[in-house]
Tab-separated table of C-alpha atoms in Angstrom:
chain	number	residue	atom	x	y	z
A	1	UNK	CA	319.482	48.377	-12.237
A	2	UNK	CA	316.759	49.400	-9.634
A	3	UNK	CA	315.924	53.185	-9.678
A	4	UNK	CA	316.453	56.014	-7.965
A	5	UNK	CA	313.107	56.320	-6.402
A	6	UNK	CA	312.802	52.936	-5.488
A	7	UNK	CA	316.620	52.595	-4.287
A	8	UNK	CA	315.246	56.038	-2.000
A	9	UNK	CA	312.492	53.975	-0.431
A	10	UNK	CA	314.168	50.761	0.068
A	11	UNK	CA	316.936	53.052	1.870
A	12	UNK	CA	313.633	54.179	4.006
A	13	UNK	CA	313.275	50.765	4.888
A	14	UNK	CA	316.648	50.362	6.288
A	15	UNK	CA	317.004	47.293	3.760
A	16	UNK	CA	320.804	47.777	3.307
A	17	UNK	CA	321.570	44.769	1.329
A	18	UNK	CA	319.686	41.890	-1.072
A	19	UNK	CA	319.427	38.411	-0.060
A	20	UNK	CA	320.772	36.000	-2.247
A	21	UNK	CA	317.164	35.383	-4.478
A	22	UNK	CA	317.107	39.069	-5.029
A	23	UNK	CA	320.645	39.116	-6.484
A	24	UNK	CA	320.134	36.471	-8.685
A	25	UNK	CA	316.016	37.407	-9.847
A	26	UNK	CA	316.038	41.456	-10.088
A	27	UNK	CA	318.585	41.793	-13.048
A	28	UNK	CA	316.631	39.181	-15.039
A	29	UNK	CA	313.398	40.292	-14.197
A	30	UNK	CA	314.647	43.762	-15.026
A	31	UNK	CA	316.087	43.134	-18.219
A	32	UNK	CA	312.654	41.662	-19.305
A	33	UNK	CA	313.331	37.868	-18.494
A	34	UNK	CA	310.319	35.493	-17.465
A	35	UNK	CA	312.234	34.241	-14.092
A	36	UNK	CA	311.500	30.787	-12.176
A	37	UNK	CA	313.123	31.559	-8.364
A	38	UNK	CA	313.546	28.346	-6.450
A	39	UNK	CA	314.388	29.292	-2.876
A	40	UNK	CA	313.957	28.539	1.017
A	41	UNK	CA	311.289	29.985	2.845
A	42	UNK	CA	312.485	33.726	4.419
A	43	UNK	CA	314.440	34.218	1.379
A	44	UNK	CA	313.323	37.337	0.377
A	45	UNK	CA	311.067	36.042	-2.474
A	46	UNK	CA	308.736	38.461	-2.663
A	47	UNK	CA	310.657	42.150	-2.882
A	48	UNK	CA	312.506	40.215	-5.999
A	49	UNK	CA	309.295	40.245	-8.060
A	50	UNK	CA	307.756	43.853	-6.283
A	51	UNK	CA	310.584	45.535	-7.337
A	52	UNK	CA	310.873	44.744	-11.032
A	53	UNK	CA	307.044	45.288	-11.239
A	54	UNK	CA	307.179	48.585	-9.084
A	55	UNK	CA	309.859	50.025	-11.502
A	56	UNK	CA	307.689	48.479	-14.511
A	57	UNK	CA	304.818	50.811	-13.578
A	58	UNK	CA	307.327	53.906	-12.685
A	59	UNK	CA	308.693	53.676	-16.347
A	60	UNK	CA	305.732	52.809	-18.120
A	61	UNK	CA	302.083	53.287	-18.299
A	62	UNK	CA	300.194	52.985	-15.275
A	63	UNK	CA	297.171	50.992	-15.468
A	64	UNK	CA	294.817	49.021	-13.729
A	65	UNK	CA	295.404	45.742	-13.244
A	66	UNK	CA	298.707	46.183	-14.369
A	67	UNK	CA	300.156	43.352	-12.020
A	68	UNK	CA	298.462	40.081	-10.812
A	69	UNK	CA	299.885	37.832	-7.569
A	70	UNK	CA	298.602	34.636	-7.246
A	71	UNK	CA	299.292	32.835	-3.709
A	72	UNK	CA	297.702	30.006	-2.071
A	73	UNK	CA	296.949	31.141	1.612
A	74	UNK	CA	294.903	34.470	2.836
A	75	UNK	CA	297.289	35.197	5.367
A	76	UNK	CA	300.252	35.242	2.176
A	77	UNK	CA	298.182	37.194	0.325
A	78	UNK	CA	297.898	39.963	2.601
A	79	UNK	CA	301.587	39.895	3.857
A	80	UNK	CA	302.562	41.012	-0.224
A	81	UNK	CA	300.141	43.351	-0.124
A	82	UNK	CA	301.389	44.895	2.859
A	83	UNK	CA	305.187	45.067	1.121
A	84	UNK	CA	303.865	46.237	-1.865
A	85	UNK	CA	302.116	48.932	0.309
A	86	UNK	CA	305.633	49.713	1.566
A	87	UNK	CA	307.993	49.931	-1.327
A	88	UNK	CA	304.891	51.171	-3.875
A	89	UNK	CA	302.523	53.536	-1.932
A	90	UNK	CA	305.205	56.542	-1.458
A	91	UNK	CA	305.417	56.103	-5.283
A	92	UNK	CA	301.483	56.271	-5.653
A	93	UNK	CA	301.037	52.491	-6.278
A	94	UNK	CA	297.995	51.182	-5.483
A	95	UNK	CA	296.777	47.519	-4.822
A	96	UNK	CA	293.679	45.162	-4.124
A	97	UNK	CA	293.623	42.502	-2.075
A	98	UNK	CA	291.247	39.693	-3.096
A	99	UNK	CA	290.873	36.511	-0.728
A	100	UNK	CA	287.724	34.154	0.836
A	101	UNK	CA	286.953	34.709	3.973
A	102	UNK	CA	286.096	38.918	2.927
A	103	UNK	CA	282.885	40.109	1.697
A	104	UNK	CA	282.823	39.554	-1.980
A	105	UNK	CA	280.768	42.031	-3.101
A	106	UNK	CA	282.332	44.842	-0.944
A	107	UNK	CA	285.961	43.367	-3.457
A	108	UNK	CA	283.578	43.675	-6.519
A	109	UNK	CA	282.903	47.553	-5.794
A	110	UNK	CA	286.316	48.464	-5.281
A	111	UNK	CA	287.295	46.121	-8.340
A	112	UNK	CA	284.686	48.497	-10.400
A	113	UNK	CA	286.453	51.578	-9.707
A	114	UNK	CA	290.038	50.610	-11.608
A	115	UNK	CA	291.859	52.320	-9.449
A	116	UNK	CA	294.200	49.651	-8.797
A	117	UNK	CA	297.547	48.776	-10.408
A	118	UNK	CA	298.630	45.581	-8.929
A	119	UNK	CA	296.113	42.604	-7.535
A	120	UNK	CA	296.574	40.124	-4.934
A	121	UNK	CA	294.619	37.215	-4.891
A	122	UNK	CA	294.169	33.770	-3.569
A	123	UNK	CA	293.107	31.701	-7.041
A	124	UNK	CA	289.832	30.479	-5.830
A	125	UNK	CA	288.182	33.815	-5.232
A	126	UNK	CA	290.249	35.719	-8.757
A	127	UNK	CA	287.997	33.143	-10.357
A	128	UNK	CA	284.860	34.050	-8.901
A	129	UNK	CA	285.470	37.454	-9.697
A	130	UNK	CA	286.462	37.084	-13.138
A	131	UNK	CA	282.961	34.616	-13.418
A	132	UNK	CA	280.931	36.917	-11.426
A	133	UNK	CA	281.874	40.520	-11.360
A	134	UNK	CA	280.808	42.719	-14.375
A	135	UNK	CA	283.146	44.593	-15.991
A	136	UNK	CA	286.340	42.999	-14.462
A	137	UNK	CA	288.656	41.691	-16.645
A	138	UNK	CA	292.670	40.850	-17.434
A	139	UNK	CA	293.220	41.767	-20.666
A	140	UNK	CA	295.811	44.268	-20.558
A	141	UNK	CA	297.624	42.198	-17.861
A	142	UNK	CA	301.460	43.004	-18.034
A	143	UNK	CA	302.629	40.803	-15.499
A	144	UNK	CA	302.001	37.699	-13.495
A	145	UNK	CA	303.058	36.156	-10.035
A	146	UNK	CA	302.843	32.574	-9.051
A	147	UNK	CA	304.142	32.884	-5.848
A	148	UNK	CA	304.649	29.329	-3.473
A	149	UNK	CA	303.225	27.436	-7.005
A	150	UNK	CA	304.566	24.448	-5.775
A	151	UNK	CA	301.277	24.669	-2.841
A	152	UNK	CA	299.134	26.464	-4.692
A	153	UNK	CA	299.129	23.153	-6.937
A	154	UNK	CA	299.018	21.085	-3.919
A	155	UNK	CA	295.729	22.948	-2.729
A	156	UNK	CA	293.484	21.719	-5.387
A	157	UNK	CA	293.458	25.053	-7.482
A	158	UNK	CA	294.251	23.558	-10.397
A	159	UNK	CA	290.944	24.223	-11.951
A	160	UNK	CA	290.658	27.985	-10.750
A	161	UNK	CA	294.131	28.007	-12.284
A	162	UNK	CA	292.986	27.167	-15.571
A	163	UNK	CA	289.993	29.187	-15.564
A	164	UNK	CA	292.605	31.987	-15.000
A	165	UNK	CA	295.702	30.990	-16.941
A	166	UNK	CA	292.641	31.509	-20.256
A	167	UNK	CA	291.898	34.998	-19.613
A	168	UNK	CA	295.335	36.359	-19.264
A	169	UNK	CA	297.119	38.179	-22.485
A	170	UNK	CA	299.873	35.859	-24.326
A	171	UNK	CA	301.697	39.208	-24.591
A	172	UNK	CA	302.743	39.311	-20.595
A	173	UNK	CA	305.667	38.662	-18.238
A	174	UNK	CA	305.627	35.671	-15.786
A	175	UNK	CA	307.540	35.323	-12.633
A	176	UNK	CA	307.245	31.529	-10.947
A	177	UNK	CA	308.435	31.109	-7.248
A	178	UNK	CA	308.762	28.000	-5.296
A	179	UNK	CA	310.200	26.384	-2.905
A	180	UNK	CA	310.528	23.444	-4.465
A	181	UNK	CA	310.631	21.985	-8.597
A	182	UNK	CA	307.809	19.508	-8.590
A	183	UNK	CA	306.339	17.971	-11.516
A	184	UNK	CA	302.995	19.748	-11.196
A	185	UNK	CA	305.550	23.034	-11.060
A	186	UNK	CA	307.022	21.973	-14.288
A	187	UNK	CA	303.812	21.635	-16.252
A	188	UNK	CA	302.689	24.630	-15.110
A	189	UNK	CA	306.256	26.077	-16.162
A	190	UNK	CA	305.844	24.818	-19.169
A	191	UNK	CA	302.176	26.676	-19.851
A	192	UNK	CA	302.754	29.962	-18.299
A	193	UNK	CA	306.387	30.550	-18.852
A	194	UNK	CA	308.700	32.049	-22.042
A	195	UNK	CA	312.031	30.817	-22.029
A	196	UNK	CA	312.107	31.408	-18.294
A	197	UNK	CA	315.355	31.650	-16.668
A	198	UNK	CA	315.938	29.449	-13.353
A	199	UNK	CA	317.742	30.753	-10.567
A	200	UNK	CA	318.037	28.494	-7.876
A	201	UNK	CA	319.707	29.419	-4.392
A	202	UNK	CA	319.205	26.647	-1.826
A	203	UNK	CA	319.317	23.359	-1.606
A	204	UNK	CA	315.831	20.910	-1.804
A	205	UNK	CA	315.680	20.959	1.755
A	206	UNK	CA	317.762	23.438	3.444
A	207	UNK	CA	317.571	25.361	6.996
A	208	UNK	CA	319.444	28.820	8.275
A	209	UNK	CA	322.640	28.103	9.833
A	210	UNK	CA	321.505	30.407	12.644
A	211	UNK	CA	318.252	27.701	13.727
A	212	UNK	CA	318.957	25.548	16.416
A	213	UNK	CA	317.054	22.212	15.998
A	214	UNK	CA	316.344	19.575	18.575
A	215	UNK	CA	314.140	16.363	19.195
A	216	UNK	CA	312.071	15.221	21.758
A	217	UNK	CA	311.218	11.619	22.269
A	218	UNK	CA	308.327	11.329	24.643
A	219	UNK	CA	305.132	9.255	24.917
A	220	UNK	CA	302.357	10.083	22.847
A	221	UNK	CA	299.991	10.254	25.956
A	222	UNK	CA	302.194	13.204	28.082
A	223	UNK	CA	302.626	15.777	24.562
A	224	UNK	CA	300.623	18.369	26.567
A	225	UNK	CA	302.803	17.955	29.867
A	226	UNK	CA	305.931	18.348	28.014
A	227	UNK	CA	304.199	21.201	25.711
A	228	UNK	CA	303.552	23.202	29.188
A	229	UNK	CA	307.251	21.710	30.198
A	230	UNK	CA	308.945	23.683	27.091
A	231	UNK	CA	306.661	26.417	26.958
A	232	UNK	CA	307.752	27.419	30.996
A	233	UNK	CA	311.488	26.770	30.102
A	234	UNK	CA	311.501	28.899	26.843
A	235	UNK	CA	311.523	32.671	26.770
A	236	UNK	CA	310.660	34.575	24.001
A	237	UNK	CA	307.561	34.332	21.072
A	238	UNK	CA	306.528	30.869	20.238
A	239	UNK	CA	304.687	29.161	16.953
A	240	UNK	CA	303.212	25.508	17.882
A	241	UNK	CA	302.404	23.818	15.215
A	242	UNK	CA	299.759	21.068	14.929
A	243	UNK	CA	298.490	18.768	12.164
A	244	UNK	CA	294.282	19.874	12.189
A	245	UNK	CA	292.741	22.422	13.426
A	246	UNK	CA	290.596	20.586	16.366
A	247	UNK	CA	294.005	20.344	17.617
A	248	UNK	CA	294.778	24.189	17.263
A	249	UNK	CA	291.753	24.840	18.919
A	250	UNK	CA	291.961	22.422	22.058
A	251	UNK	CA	295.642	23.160	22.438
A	252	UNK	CA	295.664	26.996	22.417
A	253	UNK	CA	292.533	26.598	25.117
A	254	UNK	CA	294.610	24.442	27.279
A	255	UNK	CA	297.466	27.001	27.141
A	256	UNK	CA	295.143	30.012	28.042
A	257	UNK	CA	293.821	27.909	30.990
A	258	UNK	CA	297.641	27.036	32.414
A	259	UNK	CA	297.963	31.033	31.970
A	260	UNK	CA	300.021	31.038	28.816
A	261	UNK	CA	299.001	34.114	26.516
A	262	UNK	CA	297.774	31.816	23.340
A	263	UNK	CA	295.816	32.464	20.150
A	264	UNK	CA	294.634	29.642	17.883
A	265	UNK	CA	294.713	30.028	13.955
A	266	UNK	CA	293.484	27.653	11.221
A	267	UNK	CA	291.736	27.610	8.446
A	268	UNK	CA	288.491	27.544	9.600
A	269	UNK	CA	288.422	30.387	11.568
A	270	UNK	CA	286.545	33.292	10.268
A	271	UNK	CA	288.786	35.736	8.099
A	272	UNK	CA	288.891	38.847	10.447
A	273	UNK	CA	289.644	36.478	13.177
A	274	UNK	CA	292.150	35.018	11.519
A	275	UNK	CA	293.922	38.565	10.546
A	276	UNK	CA	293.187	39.556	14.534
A	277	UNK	CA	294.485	36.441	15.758
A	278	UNK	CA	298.270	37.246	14.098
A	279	UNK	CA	298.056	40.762	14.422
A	280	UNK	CA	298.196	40.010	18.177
A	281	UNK	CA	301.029	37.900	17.641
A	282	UNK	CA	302.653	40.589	15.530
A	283	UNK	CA	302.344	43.022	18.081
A	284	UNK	CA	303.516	40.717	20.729
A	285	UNK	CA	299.659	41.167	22.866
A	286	UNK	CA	300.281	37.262	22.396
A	287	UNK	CA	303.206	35.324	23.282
A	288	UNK	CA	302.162	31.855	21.796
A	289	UNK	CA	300.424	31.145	18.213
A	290	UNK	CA	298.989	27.970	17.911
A	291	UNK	CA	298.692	26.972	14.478
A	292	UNK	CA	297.925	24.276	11.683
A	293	UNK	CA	300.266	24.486	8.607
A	294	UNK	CA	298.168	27.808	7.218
A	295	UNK	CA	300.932	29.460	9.090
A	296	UNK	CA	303.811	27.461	7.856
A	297	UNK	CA	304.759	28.684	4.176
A	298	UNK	CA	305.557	32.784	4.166
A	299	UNK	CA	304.482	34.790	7.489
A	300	UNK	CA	307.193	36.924	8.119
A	301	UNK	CA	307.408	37.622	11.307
A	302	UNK	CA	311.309	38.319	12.563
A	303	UNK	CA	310.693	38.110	16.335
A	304	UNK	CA	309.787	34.566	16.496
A	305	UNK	CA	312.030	32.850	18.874
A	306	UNK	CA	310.774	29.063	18.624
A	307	UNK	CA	309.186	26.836	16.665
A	308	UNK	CA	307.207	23.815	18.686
A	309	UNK	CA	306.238	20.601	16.231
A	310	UNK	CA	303.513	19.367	18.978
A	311	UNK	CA	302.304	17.060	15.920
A	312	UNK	CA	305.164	16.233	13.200
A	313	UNK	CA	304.368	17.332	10.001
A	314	UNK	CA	303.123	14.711	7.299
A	315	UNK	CA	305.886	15.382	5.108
A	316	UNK	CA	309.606	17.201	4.916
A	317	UNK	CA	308.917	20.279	3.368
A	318	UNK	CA	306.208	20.977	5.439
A	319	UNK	CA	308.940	20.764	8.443
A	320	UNK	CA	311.395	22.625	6.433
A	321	UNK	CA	308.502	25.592	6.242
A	322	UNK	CA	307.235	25.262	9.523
A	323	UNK	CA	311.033	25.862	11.368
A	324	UNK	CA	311.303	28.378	9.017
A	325	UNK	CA	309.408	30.892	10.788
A	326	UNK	CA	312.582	31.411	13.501
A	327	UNK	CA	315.779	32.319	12.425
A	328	UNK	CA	314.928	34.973	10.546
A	329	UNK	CA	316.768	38.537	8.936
A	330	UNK	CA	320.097	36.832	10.537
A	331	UNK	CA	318.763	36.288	14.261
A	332	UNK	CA	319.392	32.792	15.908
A	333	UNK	CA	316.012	30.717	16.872
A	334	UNK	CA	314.931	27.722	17.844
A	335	UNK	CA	312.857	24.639	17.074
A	336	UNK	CA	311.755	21.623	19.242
A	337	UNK	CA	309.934	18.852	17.288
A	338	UNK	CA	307.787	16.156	19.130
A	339	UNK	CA	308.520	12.626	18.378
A	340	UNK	CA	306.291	10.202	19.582
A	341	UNK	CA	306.232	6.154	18.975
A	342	UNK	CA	303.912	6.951	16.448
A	343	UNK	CA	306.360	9.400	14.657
A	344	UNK	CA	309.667	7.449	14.155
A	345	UNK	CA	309.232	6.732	10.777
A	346	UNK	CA	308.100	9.654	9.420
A	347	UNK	CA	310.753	11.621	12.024
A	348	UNK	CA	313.459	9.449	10.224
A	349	UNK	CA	312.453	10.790	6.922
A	350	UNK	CA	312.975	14.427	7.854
A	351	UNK	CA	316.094	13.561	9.085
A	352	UNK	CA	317.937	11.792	5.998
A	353	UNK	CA	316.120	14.830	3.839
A	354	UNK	CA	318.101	17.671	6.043
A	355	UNK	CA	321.150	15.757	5.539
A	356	UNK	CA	321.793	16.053	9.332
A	357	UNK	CA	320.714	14.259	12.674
A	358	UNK	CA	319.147	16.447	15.250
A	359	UNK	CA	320.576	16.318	19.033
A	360	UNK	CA	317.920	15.179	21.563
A	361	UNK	CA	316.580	18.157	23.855
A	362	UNK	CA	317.681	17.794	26.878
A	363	UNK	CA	313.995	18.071	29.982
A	364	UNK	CA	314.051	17.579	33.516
A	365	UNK	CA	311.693	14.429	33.770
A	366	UNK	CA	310.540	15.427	37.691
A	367	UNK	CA	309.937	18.716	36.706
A	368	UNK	CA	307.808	17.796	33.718
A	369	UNK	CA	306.266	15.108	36.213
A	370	UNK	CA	305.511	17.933	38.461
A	371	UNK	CA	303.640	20.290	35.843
A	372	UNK	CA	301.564	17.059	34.463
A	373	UNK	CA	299.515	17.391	37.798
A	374	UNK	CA	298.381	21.188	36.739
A	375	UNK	CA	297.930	20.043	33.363
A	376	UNK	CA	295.950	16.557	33.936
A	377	UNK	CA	293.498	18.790	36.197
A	378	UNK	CA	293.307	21.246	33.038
A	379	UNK	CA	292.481	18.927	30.510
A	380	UNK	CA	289.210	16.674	32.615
């Protein structure tokens, strides 16, 4: 059911067959459905709603604010915009992007101009344009995104939710994606949504075949000797994940000061720094991103060989996301989670939830002996 034009620029894109969301979503959406999509991260989530609304504006009248994305993180927010900007902008689609972080007043003067069809927009700042900037408005909203609702809820935007859930038009079409079907999810199903159709293509906690995943049991005390251990042992790009952003921060200086090419990102890190910080990692100018769980849920970035847990993640979906990031578009990856006697419970948990137990990594103990020297000097 997708178009001509749009079937020409996906062929542009060398996109030569849908994933198994985009099956299942696009004929719905395109038919005039309100969808709910419940499926793993890297699943193609986001050109299942693009395309619907792409062709939506092709056949139909093209007006601002014509489209509205809502998506919990900055770094999310900008990654749609940027496939939007690929599959829409040869068709003369335009979009805003409108998250923290950004000078809001610089947003409100673009806003001003209407010269944009589809918006993309963290909820907190949508809000405080739709409080603050004169003129801007949602009324003749056609359709609506909640994309990773399941976090957005978990982030405390319930309220900026609200506030934006009462401007919207009745008259409108709503896709909901998640990754999982909590019970937040479900009320907020049950106020956006009519007669939605679910289309679910994963299990609750489910991993690519193609991502090798290992433990490593080690003292809490030597994580940095065995981080510089791994890190010298694996080749290829590298997210390590940690559970605050201190930790993001003192880690990714330690690895610049062994000589590893690292950048830090977090959430409170300045926006442009932030967007510098993974367009180095993009571009491969850094080998290692060291990150808190702002970089867990949606970063698509296929040449990601590893994925490091230096701290576990507080719960299983959080690890499901996090390995996520390797073993993308069909390539094989790896991940390496740290598992220290402080862990074993929670470590447990993530293992029952998978369904599988994970084969112990195999280190030389000298050699990471050897390399705590260099480090122990690093870190006093």
């Amino acid at each position: 059911g997708v178009n001509e034009a749009l079937c020409d620029v996906i062929a542009s894109l060398q996109w030569r067959a849908p994933t198994a969301i985009q099956v299942e979503a696009i004929p719905l959406a395109l038919s005039g459905r309100d969808v709910i999509g419940l499926a793993e991260t890297g699943s193609g989530k986001t050109a299942a709603f693009a395309l619907p609304i792409i062709q939506a504006l092709l056949d139909g009248e093209a007006h601002p604010n014509f489209a509205l994305v809502l998506t919990p993180t900055r770094e999310l927010a900008i990654q749609i915009q940027e496939q939007f900007q690929a599959l829409g902008k040869p068709l003369g689609v335009r979009t805003i992007c409108l998250v923290g972080g950004l000078h809001k007043t610089d947003q409100a003067i673009v806003l001003s101009k209407r010269q944009h069809h589809v918006i993309i927009a963290t909820p907190g700042r949508l809000a405080d344009h739709l409080a603050d900037t004169k003129g801007f408005d949602l009324r003749r909203l056609r359709f609506l995104v909640l994309d990773e609702a399941d976090r957005i809820l978990n982030m405390d935007f319930e309220d900026s939710l609200t506030k934006i859930l009462k401007e919207l038009p009745r008259d409108r079409r709503t896709f909901l994606f998640s990754a999982t079907m909590t019970k937040k999810v479900a009320k907020l199903q049950r106020a956006s949504l009519r007669d939605p159709v679910k289309v679910e293509v994963s299990g609750k906690y489910s991993t690519v075949d193609k991502l090798s995943q290992y433990y490593l049991f080690i003292p809490a005390k030597l994580k940095d000797h065995y981080l510089a251990y791994l890190l010298h042992q694996l080749s290829g790009s590298t997210i390590v994940f940690t559970h605050t952003r201190l930790q993001a921060s003192r880690v990714a200086l330690l690895l610049r000061a062994l000589g590893f090419s690292a950048v830090p990102l977090h959430g409170q890190m300045a926006q442009n720094k932030r967007i510098a910080a993974l367009n180095k990692f993009r571009a491969r100018d850094r080998g290692i991103l060291v990150a808190t769980d702002v970089a867990s849920r949606g970063l698509d970035i296929p040449h990601v060989d590893n994925v490091l847990n230096f701290d576990l993640s507080s719960n299983v979906k959080d690890y499901v996301h996090r390995v996520g990031r390797t073993a993308r578009a069909g390539r094989p990856g790896k991940s390496v989670t740290f598992v220290t006697q402080y862990d074993v419970m929670l470590y447990m948990e993530v293992e029952r939830a998978i369904g599988k137990k994970l084969p112990l990594y195999e280190v030389n103990r000298d050699e990471v002996v050897r390399l705590g020297d260099q480090v122990g000097v690093r870190i006093h």
